Coordinates of C-alpha atoms and ligand atoms in Angstrom, one line a residue:
M1 CA 17.4 -4.3 -75.7
T2 CA 19.4 -1.3 -76.9
D3 CA 20.7 -1.3 -80.4
R4 CA 24.5 -1.5 -80.2
T5 CA 26.4 -0.3 -83.2
D6 CA 29.5 1.1 -81.7
P7 CA 32.3 -1.3 -82.9
T8 CA 34.3 -1.0 -79.7
D9 CA 31.2 -2.2 -77.8
L10 CA 30.9 -5.2 -80.1
A11 CA 34.5 -6.1 -79.6
D12 CA 34.0 -6.0 -75.9
L13 CA 30.9 -8.1 -76.1
T14 CA 32.7 -10.8 -78.1
D15 CA 35.8 -10.8 -75.9
H16 CA 33.9 -11.1 -72.6
L17 CA 31.5 -13.7 -74.0
A18 CA 34.5 -15.7 -75.3
A19 CA 36.2 -15.4 -71.9
A20 CA 33.0 -16.5 -70.1
R21 CA 32.6 -19.5 -72.3
A22 CA 36.3 -20.5 -72.0
A23 CA 36.0 -20.2 -68.2
D24 CA 32.9 -22.4 -68.2
A25 CA 34.6 -25.0 -70.4
S26 CA 37.5 -25.3 -68.0
D27 CA 35.4 -25.0 -64.8
P28 CA 35.8 -28.2 -62.8
L29 CA 32.4 -27.5 -61.1
A30 CA 30.6 -26.8 -64.4
G31 CA 28.8 -30.2 -64.2
Y32 CA 27.0 -29.3 -60.9
R33 CA 25.0 -26.7 -62.7
T34 CA 22.7 -29.2 -64.4
R35 CA 22.0 -30.8 -61.0
F36 CA 19.8 -27.8 -60.2
A37 CA 16.1 -27.6 -61.2
G38 CA 15.2 -24.7 -63.6
I39 CA 18.5 -24.9 -65.5
D40 CA 18.5 -26.2 -69.0
D41 CA 15.2 -28.1 -68.5
G42 CA 12.8 -25.6 -70.1
S43 CA 10.9 -25.0 -66.8
S44 CA 12.2 -21.5 -66.0
D45 CA 12.3 -18.2 -67.9
V46 CA 15.1 -16.8 -65.8
V47 CA 18.0 -15.5 -67.9
A48 CA 20.4 -14.9 -65.1
Y49 CA 19.9 -15.7 -61.4
L50 CA 22.1 -13.4 -59.3
D51 CA 20.3 -13.8 -56.0
G52 CA 21.4 -17.3 -54.8
N53 CA 22.8 -15.5 -51.7
S54 CA 19.3 -14.7 -50.7
L55 CA 17.5 -17.8 -51.8
G56 CA 19.4 -20.6 -53.5
R57 CA 18.0 -22.6 -56.3
P58 CA 16.4 -26.1 -55.7
T59 CA 18.4 -29.2 -56.7
R60 CA 16.9 -31.9 -58.7
A61 CA 17.9 -34.4 -56.0
S62 CA 15.8 -32.4 -53.5
I63 CA 12.7 -32.7 -55.7
D64 CA 13.1 -36.5 -55.6
R65 CA 14.0 -36.5 -51.9
I66 CA 10.9 -34.4 -50.9
Q67 CA 8.6 -36.5 -53.1
R68 CA 9.9 -39.7 -51.6
F69 CA 9.6 -38.3 -48.2
L70 CA 5.9 -37.4 -48.7
V71 CA 5.0 -40.8 -50.0
E72 CA 7.3 -43.1 -48.0
G73 CA 8.7 -41.2 -45.0
W74 CA 5.6 -39.4 -44.0
G75 CA 2.9 -41.2 -45.9
N76 CA 3.9 -44.7 -44.9
R77 CA 6.0 -44.4 -41.8
L78 CA 3.7 -41.8 -40.2
I79 CA 4.4 -41.2 -36.6
R80 CA 6.9 -44.1 -36.5
G81 CA 9.2 -41.7 -38.4
W82 CA 10.0 -39.8 -35.2
D83 CA 11.6 -42.8 -33.5
E84 CA 13.1 -44.2 -36.7
E85 CA 14.8 -41.1 -38.0
W86 CA 13.4 -37.6 -37.3
M87 CA 14.3 -37.1 -33.7
E88 CA 17.9 -37.4 -34.6
L89 CA 17.7 -35.6 -38.0
P90 CA 18.6 -32.1 -36.6
F91 CA 21.8 -33.6 -35.3
T92 CA 22.7 -35.9 -38.2
I93 CA 22.3 -33.0 -40.6
G94 CA 24.1 -30.7 -38.2
D95 CA 27.1 -33.1 -38.1
A96 CA 27.1 -33.4 -41.9
I97 CA 27.2 -29.5 -42.2
A98 CA 29.9 -29.5 -39.5
D99 CA 32.0 -32.0 -41.5
T100 CA 31.5 -30.5 -44.9
V101 CA 31.3 -26.7 -44.5
L102 CA 32.0 -25.7 -40.9
G103 CA 35.3 -27.4 -40.1
A104 CA 33.8 -28.6 -36.8
A105 CA 33.8 -31.9 -34.9
H106 CA 30.5 -33.7 -34.3
G107 CA 28.1 -32.9 -31.4
Q108 CA 28.3 -29.1 -31.7
T109 CA 26.0 -28.3 -34.6
F110 CA 22.2 -28.7 -35.0
I111 CA 19.3 -27.6 -37.1
G112 CA 17.1 -25.3 -35.0
D113 CA 14.7 -22.5 -35.6
S114 CA 14.9 -19.5 -38.0
T115 CA 18.2 -17.7 -37.9
T116 CA 16.5 -14.8 -36.0
V117 CA 15.1 -17.0 -33.3
L118 CA 18.3 -19.1 -33.0
L119 CA 20.3 -15.8 -32.8
Y120 CA 18.1 -14.7 -29.9
K121 CA 18.4 -18.0 -28.1
L122 CA 22.2 -18.3 -28.4
A123 CA 23.0 -14.6 -27.8
R124 CA 20.8 -14.7 -24.7
A125 CA 22.6 -17.9 -23.6
A126 CA 26.0 -16.2 -24.2
V127 CA 25.3 -12.9 -22.3
D128 CA 23.9 -14.9 -19.4
A129 CA 27.1 -16.8 -19.2
R130 CA 29.0 -13.5 -18.6
P131 CA 27.2 -12.1 -15.6
G132 CA 28.2 -8.7 -14.4
R133 CA 29.4 -7.6 -17.8
T134 CA 27.2 -4.9 -19.2
E135 CA 27.8 -4.5 -23.0
I136 CA 27.1 -6.3 -26.3
V137 CA 29.3 -5.2 -29.1
V138 CA 27.7 -5.1 -32.6
D139 CA 28.3 -3.1 -35.8
T140 CA 26.0 -0.5 -37.3
D141 CA 25.9 -2.3 -40.7
N142 CA 25.1 -5.8 -39.3
F143 CA 22.0 -7.4 -40.8
P144 CA 18.8 -5.7 -39.4
T145 CA 17.5 -8.9 -37.6
D146 CA 20.8 -9.2 -35.7
R147 CA 20.7 -5.5 -34.6
Y148 CA 17.0 -5.8 -33.6
V149 CA 17.4 -9.0 -31.7
L150 CA 20.3 -7.7 -29.8
D151 CA 18.5 -4.5 -29.0
G152 CA 15.7 -6.6 -27.5
I153 CA 18.1 -8.7 -25.5
A154 CA 19.8 -5.5 -24.2
R155 CA 16.5 -4.1 -23.0
E156 CA 15.5 -7.5 -21.5
R157 CA 18.8 -7.9 -19.6
G158 CA 19.5 -4.3 -18.8
L159 CA 22.6 -4.2 -21.0
T160 CA 24.0 -1.6 -23.4
L161 CA 24.8 -2.0 -27.1
R162 CA 28.2 -0.8 -28.0
W163 CA 28.3 0.1 -31.6
I164 CA 31.2 -0.3 -34.1
Q165 CA 30.7 2.2 -36.9
A166 CA 31.2 -0.1 -39.9
D167 CA 32.2 1.1 -43.4
T168 CA 29.3 0.0 -45.6
E169 CA 31.7 -0.6 -48.5
A170 CA 34.0 -2.7 -46.3
G171 CA 33.4 -4.2 -42.9
V172 CA 34.6 -4.6 -39.3
T173 CA 38.3 -4.9 -38.7
P174 CA 40.2 -6.5 -35.8
E175 CA 41.5 -3.0 -34.9
Q176 CA 37.9 -1.7 -34.6
V177 CA 37.0 -4.6 -32.3
A178 CA 40.1 -4.1 -30.2
E179 CA 39.1 -0.5 -29.6
V180 CA 35.7 -1.3 -28.1
V181 CA 36.1 -4.6 -26.2
G182 CA 37.1 -4.6 -22.6
P183 CA 36.1 -5.8 -19.1
E184 CA 32.5 -4.7 -19.7
T185 CA 32.0 -6.7 -22.9
A186 CA 29.8 -9.8 -22.4
L187 CA 29.4 -10.7 -26.1
V188 CA 30.5 -9.6 -29.6
V189 CA 28.1 -10.3 -32.5
L190 CA 29.3 -9.9 -36.0
S191 CA 28.7 -11.3 -39.5
H192 CA 31.4 -13.3 -41.2
V193 CA 30.5 -11.9 -44.6
A194 CA 28.8 -8.5 -44.5
Y195 CA 25.4 -8.8 -46.2
R196 CA 25.7 -5.4 -47.9
S197 CA 29.4 -5.2 -49.1
G198 CA 30.4 -8.8 -49.1
F199 CA 33.4 -7.9 -46.8
L200 CA 34.9 -11.0 -45.2
A201 CA 35.8 -10.5 -41.6
D202 CA 38.9 -12.0 -40.0
V203 CA 37.2 -14.5 -37.7
P204 CA 40.2 -16.0 -35.9
A205 CA 41.8 -12.6 -35.2
I206 CA 38.6 -11.0 -34.0
T207 CA 37.7 -14.0 -31.9
R208 CA 41.1 -13.9 -30.2
I209 CA 40.8 -10.2 -29.4
A210 CA 37.4 -10.7 -27.8
H211 CA 38.6 -13.7 -25.8
D212 CA 41.6 -11.7 -24.5
A213 CA 39.0 -9.3 -23.1
G214 CA 37.1 -12.2 -21.5
A215 CA 34.1 -11.9 -23.9
L216 CA 32.3 -14.5 -26.0
V217 CA 31.7 -14.1 -29.7
L218 CA 28.7 -15.1 -31.8
W219 CA 29.4 -15.3 -35.5
D220 CA 26.6 -15.0 -38.0
L221 CA 27.6 -17.2 -40.9
C222 CA 24.5 -16.6 -43.1
H223 CA 26.4 -15.2 -46.1
S224 CA 29.5 -17.4 -45.8
V225 CA 28.3 -20.9 -45.2
G226 CA 28.6 -22.9 -48.4
S227 CA 30.5 -20.1 -50.1
V228 CA 33.6 -19.5 -47.9
P229 CA 35.6 -22.2 -46.1
L230 CA 35.2 -22.2 -42.4
E231 CA 37.3 -23.7 -39.6
L232 CA 35.2 -23.1 -36.6
D233 CA 37.0 -25.5 -34.2
A234 CA 40.5 -24.3 -35.3
W235 CA 39.4 -20.6 -35.1
G236 CA 38.2 -21.1 -31.5
V237 CA 34.7 -20.0 -32.3
D238 CA 32.3 -20.0 -29.4
V239 CA 28.8 -19.8 -30.9
A240 CA 27.6 -19.4 -34.5
V241 CA 24.4 -19.4 -36.5
G242 CA 23.8 -19.6 -40.2
C243 CA 21.1 -19.7 -42.9
T244 CA 20.5 -22.8 -44.9
Y245 CA 18.3 -21.3 -47.6
K246 CA 21.1 -19.2 -49.1
Y247 CA 24.2 -21.1 -50.4
L248 CA 22.9 -24.4 -49.0
N249 CA 19.7 -24.3 -51.1
G250 CA 17.4 -25.5 -48.3
G251 CA 14.4 -23.7 -49.7
P252 CA 12.4 -20.7 -48.5
G253 CA 12.3 -20.7 -44.7
S254 CA 14.4 -23.7 -44.2
P255 CA 15.6 -23.7 -40.6
A256 CA 19.0 -22.4 -39.5
F257 CA 21.9 -24.3 -38.0
G258 CA 23.5 -23.4 -34.7
Y259 CA 26.9 -24.2 -33.4
V260 CA 27.9 -24.2 -29.8
R261 CA 31.5 -25.2 -29.0
A262 CA 31.5 -28.5 -27.0
D263 CA 33.2 -27.1 -23.9
L264 CA 30.7 -24.3 -23.6
Q265 CA 27.6 -26.4 -23.8
G266 CA 27.5 -27.0 -20.0
E267 CA 27.7 -23.3 -19.4
L268 CA 25.4 -21.9 -22.1
T269 CA 21.7 -22.2 -21.2
Q270 CA 19.2 -20.9 -23.6
P271 CA 15.9 -19.2 -22.7
I272 CA 13.3 -21.1 -24.7
Q273 CA 13.5 -24.4 -22.8
G274 CA 10.9 -26.7 -24.4
W275 CA 10.2 -30.4 -24.2
M276 CA 12.6 -31.0 -27.1
S277 CA 15.4 -29.4 -25.1
A278 CA 14.8 -31.8 -22.2
A279 CA 17.1 -34.5 -21.0
D280 CA 14.4 -37.1 -21.5
V281 CA 11.9 -35.9 -24.1
F282 CA 9.2 -38.5 -23.4
L283 CA 9.6 -38.5 -19.6
M284 CA 7.3 -35.4 -19.6
G285 CA 8.1 -34.8 -16.0
P286 CA 7.0 -31.9 -13.7
E287 CA 10.3 -30.0 -14.0
F288 CA 12.6 -29.1 -16.8
Q289 CA 15.9 -30.9 -16.9
P290 CA 18.1 -29.7 -19.9
A291 CA 19.6 -32.3 -22.2
T292 CA 23.3 -32.5 -22.3
G293 CA 24.8 -31.8 -25.7
A294 CA 23.4 -29.9 -28.6
R295 CA 19.8 -31.1 -27.9
R296 CA 19.5 -28.5 -25.2
Y297 CA 19.4 -25.8 -27.9
L298 CA 16.2 -27.2 -29.5
S299 CA 12.9 -25.9 -28.2
G300 CA 9.8 -27.5 -29.9
T301 CA 9.2 -30.1 -32.6
P302 CA 11.9 -29.8 -35.3
A303 CA 10.9 -28.6 -38.8
I304 CA 11.6 -31.9 -40.5
V305 CA 10.2 -31.1 -44.0
G306 CA 12.2 -27.9 -44.0
M307 CA 15.5 -29.6 -43.4
L308 CA 15.3 -32.1 -46.2
A309 CA 16.6 -30.2 -49.2
M310 CA 19.8 -28.7 -47.6
Q311 CA 21.1 -32.3 -47.4
D312 CA 21.5 -32.5 -51.2
T313 CA 23.7 -29.4 -51.4
V314 CA 25.8 -30.6 -48.4
A315 CA 26.3 -33.9 -50.2
M316 CA 27.4 -32.0 -53.4
I317 CA 29.9 -30.0 -51.4
A318 CA 31.2 -33.1 -49.7
E319 CA 31.9 -34.5 -53.2
C320 CA 33.8 -31.5 -54.6
G321 CA 35.1 -29.9 -51.4
M322 CA 34.9 -26.3 -50.1
D323 CA 38.2 -25.3 -51.6
A324 CA 36.9 -25.9 -55.1
V325 CA 33.7 -24.0 -54.2
R326 CA 35.7 -21.0 -52.9
A327 CA 38.1 -21.1 -55.9
K328 CA 35.1 -20.8 -58.3
S329 CA 33.4 -18.2 -56.1
I330 CA 36.5 -16.0 -56.3
A331 CA 36.7 -16.5 -60.1
L332 CA 33.0 -15.5 -60.5
T333 CA 33.3 -12.4 -58.4
E334 CA 36.6 -11.4 -60.1
F335 CA 34.8 -11.8 -63.5
A336 CA 31.8 -9.7 -62.3
I337 CA 34.1 -7.0 -61.1
A338 CA 36.0 -7.0 -64.4
L339 CA 32.8 -6.6 -66.4
T340 CA 31.6 -3.9 -64.0
D341 CA 34.9 -2.0 -64.5
D342 CA 34.6 -2.3 -68.2
W343 CA 30.9 -1.7 -68.8
L344 CA 29.4 -0.1 -65.7
R345 CA 32.1 2.3 -64.4
P346 CA 31.8 4.5 -67.5
L347 CA 28.0 4.8 -66.6
G348 CA 28.9 6.1 -63.1
V349 CA 28.7 2.8 -61.2
T350 CA 31.1 2.1 -58.4
V351 CA 32.1 -1.3 -56.8
A352 CA 31.0 -1.3 -53.2
S353 CA 32.7 -4.6 -52.3
P354 CA 36.3 -5.3 -51.4
R355 CA 38.6 -5.6 -54.5
D356 CA 40.9 -7.9 -52.6
A357 CA 39.5 -11.4 -53.1
E358 CA 40.9 -12.4 -49.7
R359 CA 38.5 -10.0 -48.0
R360 CA 35.5 -10.7 -50.2
G361 CA 32.7 -13.3 -49.9
G362 CA 30.5 -14.6 -52.6
H363 CA 28.7 -11.5 -53.8
V364 CA 29.6 -8.2 -55.4
T365 CA 27.7 -5.0 -54.7
V366 CA 27.6 -2.2 -57.2
N367 CA 26.3 1.2 -56.4
H368 CA 24.5 3.8 -58.6
P369 CA 21.7 6.2 -57.6
A370 CA 19.4 4.4 -60.2
M371 CA 19.9 0.9 -58.8
R372 CA 16.4 0.6 -57.3
E373 CA 14.8 1.3 -60.7
V374 CA 17.5 -0.8 -62.5
T375 CA 16.6 -3.8 -60.3
A376 CA 12.9 -3.5 -61.0
L377 CA 13.5 -3.3 -64.7
L378 CA 15.8 -6.3 -64.6
W379 CA 13.2 -8.4 -62.8
E380 CA 10.8 -7.6 -65.7
R381 CA 13.6 -8.9 -68.0
D382 CA 14.0 -12.1 -66.1
V383 CA 17.4 -11.1 -64.7
I384 CA 17.3 -11.4 -60.9
P385 CA 19.8 -9.6 -58.7
D386 CA 18.6 -7.8 -55.6
F387 CA 18.6 -4.3 -54.3
R388 CA 19.9 -3.0 -50.9
D389 CA 19.5 0.5 -49.7
P390 CA 20.6 3.1 -50.3
N391 CA 21.7 2.4 -53.9
G392 CA 23.4 -1.0 -54.1
L393 CA 22.6 -3.8 -56.5
R394 CA 23.9 -7.1 -55.2
I395 CA 25.3 -9.6 -57.7
G396 CA 25.1 -12.9 -55.8
L397 CA 27.1 -15.8 -57.5
S398 CA 26.4 -19.3 -56.2
P399 CA 29.4 -21.3 -57.2
L400 CA 27.6 -24.6 -57.8
S401 CA 24.7 -23.3 -59.8
T402 CA 26.1 -20.1 -61.6
S403 CA 28.0 -20.2 -64.8
F404 CA 30.4 -17.5 -66.1
E405 CA 28.1 -17.1 -69.1
E406 CA 25.2 -16.5 -66.7
T407 CA 27.3 -13.9 -64.9
Y408 CA 28.1 -12.3 -68.3
L409 CA 24.4 -12.1 -69.3
G410 CA 23.5 -10.7 -65.9
V411 CA 26.1 -7.8 -65.9
A412 CA 25.3 -7.1 -69.6
A413 CA 21.7 -6.8 -68.7
I414 CA 22.6 -4.4 -65.8
R415 CA 24.5 -2.3 -68.3
D416 CA 21.6 -2.3 -70.8
A417 CA 19.0 -1.5 -68.1
L418 CA 21.1 1.3 -66.7
G419 CA 21.6 2.7 -70.3
D420 CA 17.9 2.5 -71.0
L421 CA 16.9 4.2 -67.8
T422 CA 19.5 7.0 -68.0
N423 CA 18.8 7.7 -71.7
E424 CA 15.1 8.1 -71.2
Ligands
PLP1 C1 19.7 -13.8 -44.4 C2 20.2 -13.3 -43.1 C3 19.4 -13.5 -41.9 C4 18.0 -14.0 -42.0 O1 17.4 -14.4 -40.8 P1 16.0 -15.2 -40.9 O2 15.6 -15.4 -39.5 O3 16.2 -16.4 -41.7 O4 15.0 -14.3 -41.7 C5 20.0 -13.1 -40.7 N1 21.2 -12.6 -40.6 C6 22.0 -12.4 -41.7 C7 23.4 -11.9 -41.6 C8 21.5 -12.8 -43.0 O5 22.2 -12.6 -44.1

């Protein structure tokens, strides 16, 4: 670490640390932090984890749950588990997610494949439900998998991608959507929270604009679910997908959830019709008959082990409520921005996320030409943010597992690493 002798620096350090500790002391969610593995148990050398928006931490409850599952659920029940519980698990967990974080009635949400595969299935279903329309609207800064999948669907179906030029330090506005949608638009695909800038899109306004043009909208909720309150039913959302290994702590590769509004389920037919999407799974008849309801969006055998852990985070959020999660998320990102302004701005760093908390999700991106090297150095120092091209360092702040002091330590380490690299 750099030797700091400048008295103004020391004053800053003390003030910010005192502020962080005071915020932790009065944080109503502070107690949730110790429910995560690797925190205060001596098992982890991580000083500050700032990447829960890419891979959330495991909960202690999930360690118990998975262990019990291996011994009792799988080890003892064996194949009987399918009839007893597992066949319904994609829908019981889907409904719990719907209740707790999506603002959605039962019967519309399910645990499916990876986000990428689910995005393909549901986007294909949506464009096929708008025959004769030739365009899919997507923004240039949407997550790569979203853009690549849509490019593939466009080629497969003879459609055209209509690009919205997104500001990489903000995101897509209702006005931009209004400019490009029209009678040719089959589907609009956007992210609720932009993965790069953290910009929070106006879902109800954009959905209304697309509907007025006769188009469907697919919302990617990967970076908002479990961090930003959602009201999918009230907002009139058609179709949505979201990650479960980010703010829902489902573990690496845990399967995504999908949402298809109840009144669209008869109309939206997905392309990977497997035995698990059939009306009667064990009839095994000569011809495919789709199930009614959300089961029609499954394909093959559900990933049961992968969907265990997310239940524990959903249960925690059911306990404290999404409003409390969002309030802490805003307080954490405000604190990170204040530290950035004070410590990093003089070093040439800029904030590449919205300053208006109303338009910001759960992470803050800070830009500097040296951020790739800074991130590598921080990982060596057990401080874990992530890097996104061209020069953004993302500070991801998971409200249930991140403390203000951890945020303080993280931003202080960014400052020190940047100082060490630029003074070399
Ligand atoms: C994380 C993320 C994904 C990841 O998709 P996978 O299929 O799970 O790899 C997709 N879209 C967005 C917007 C994401 O943030």
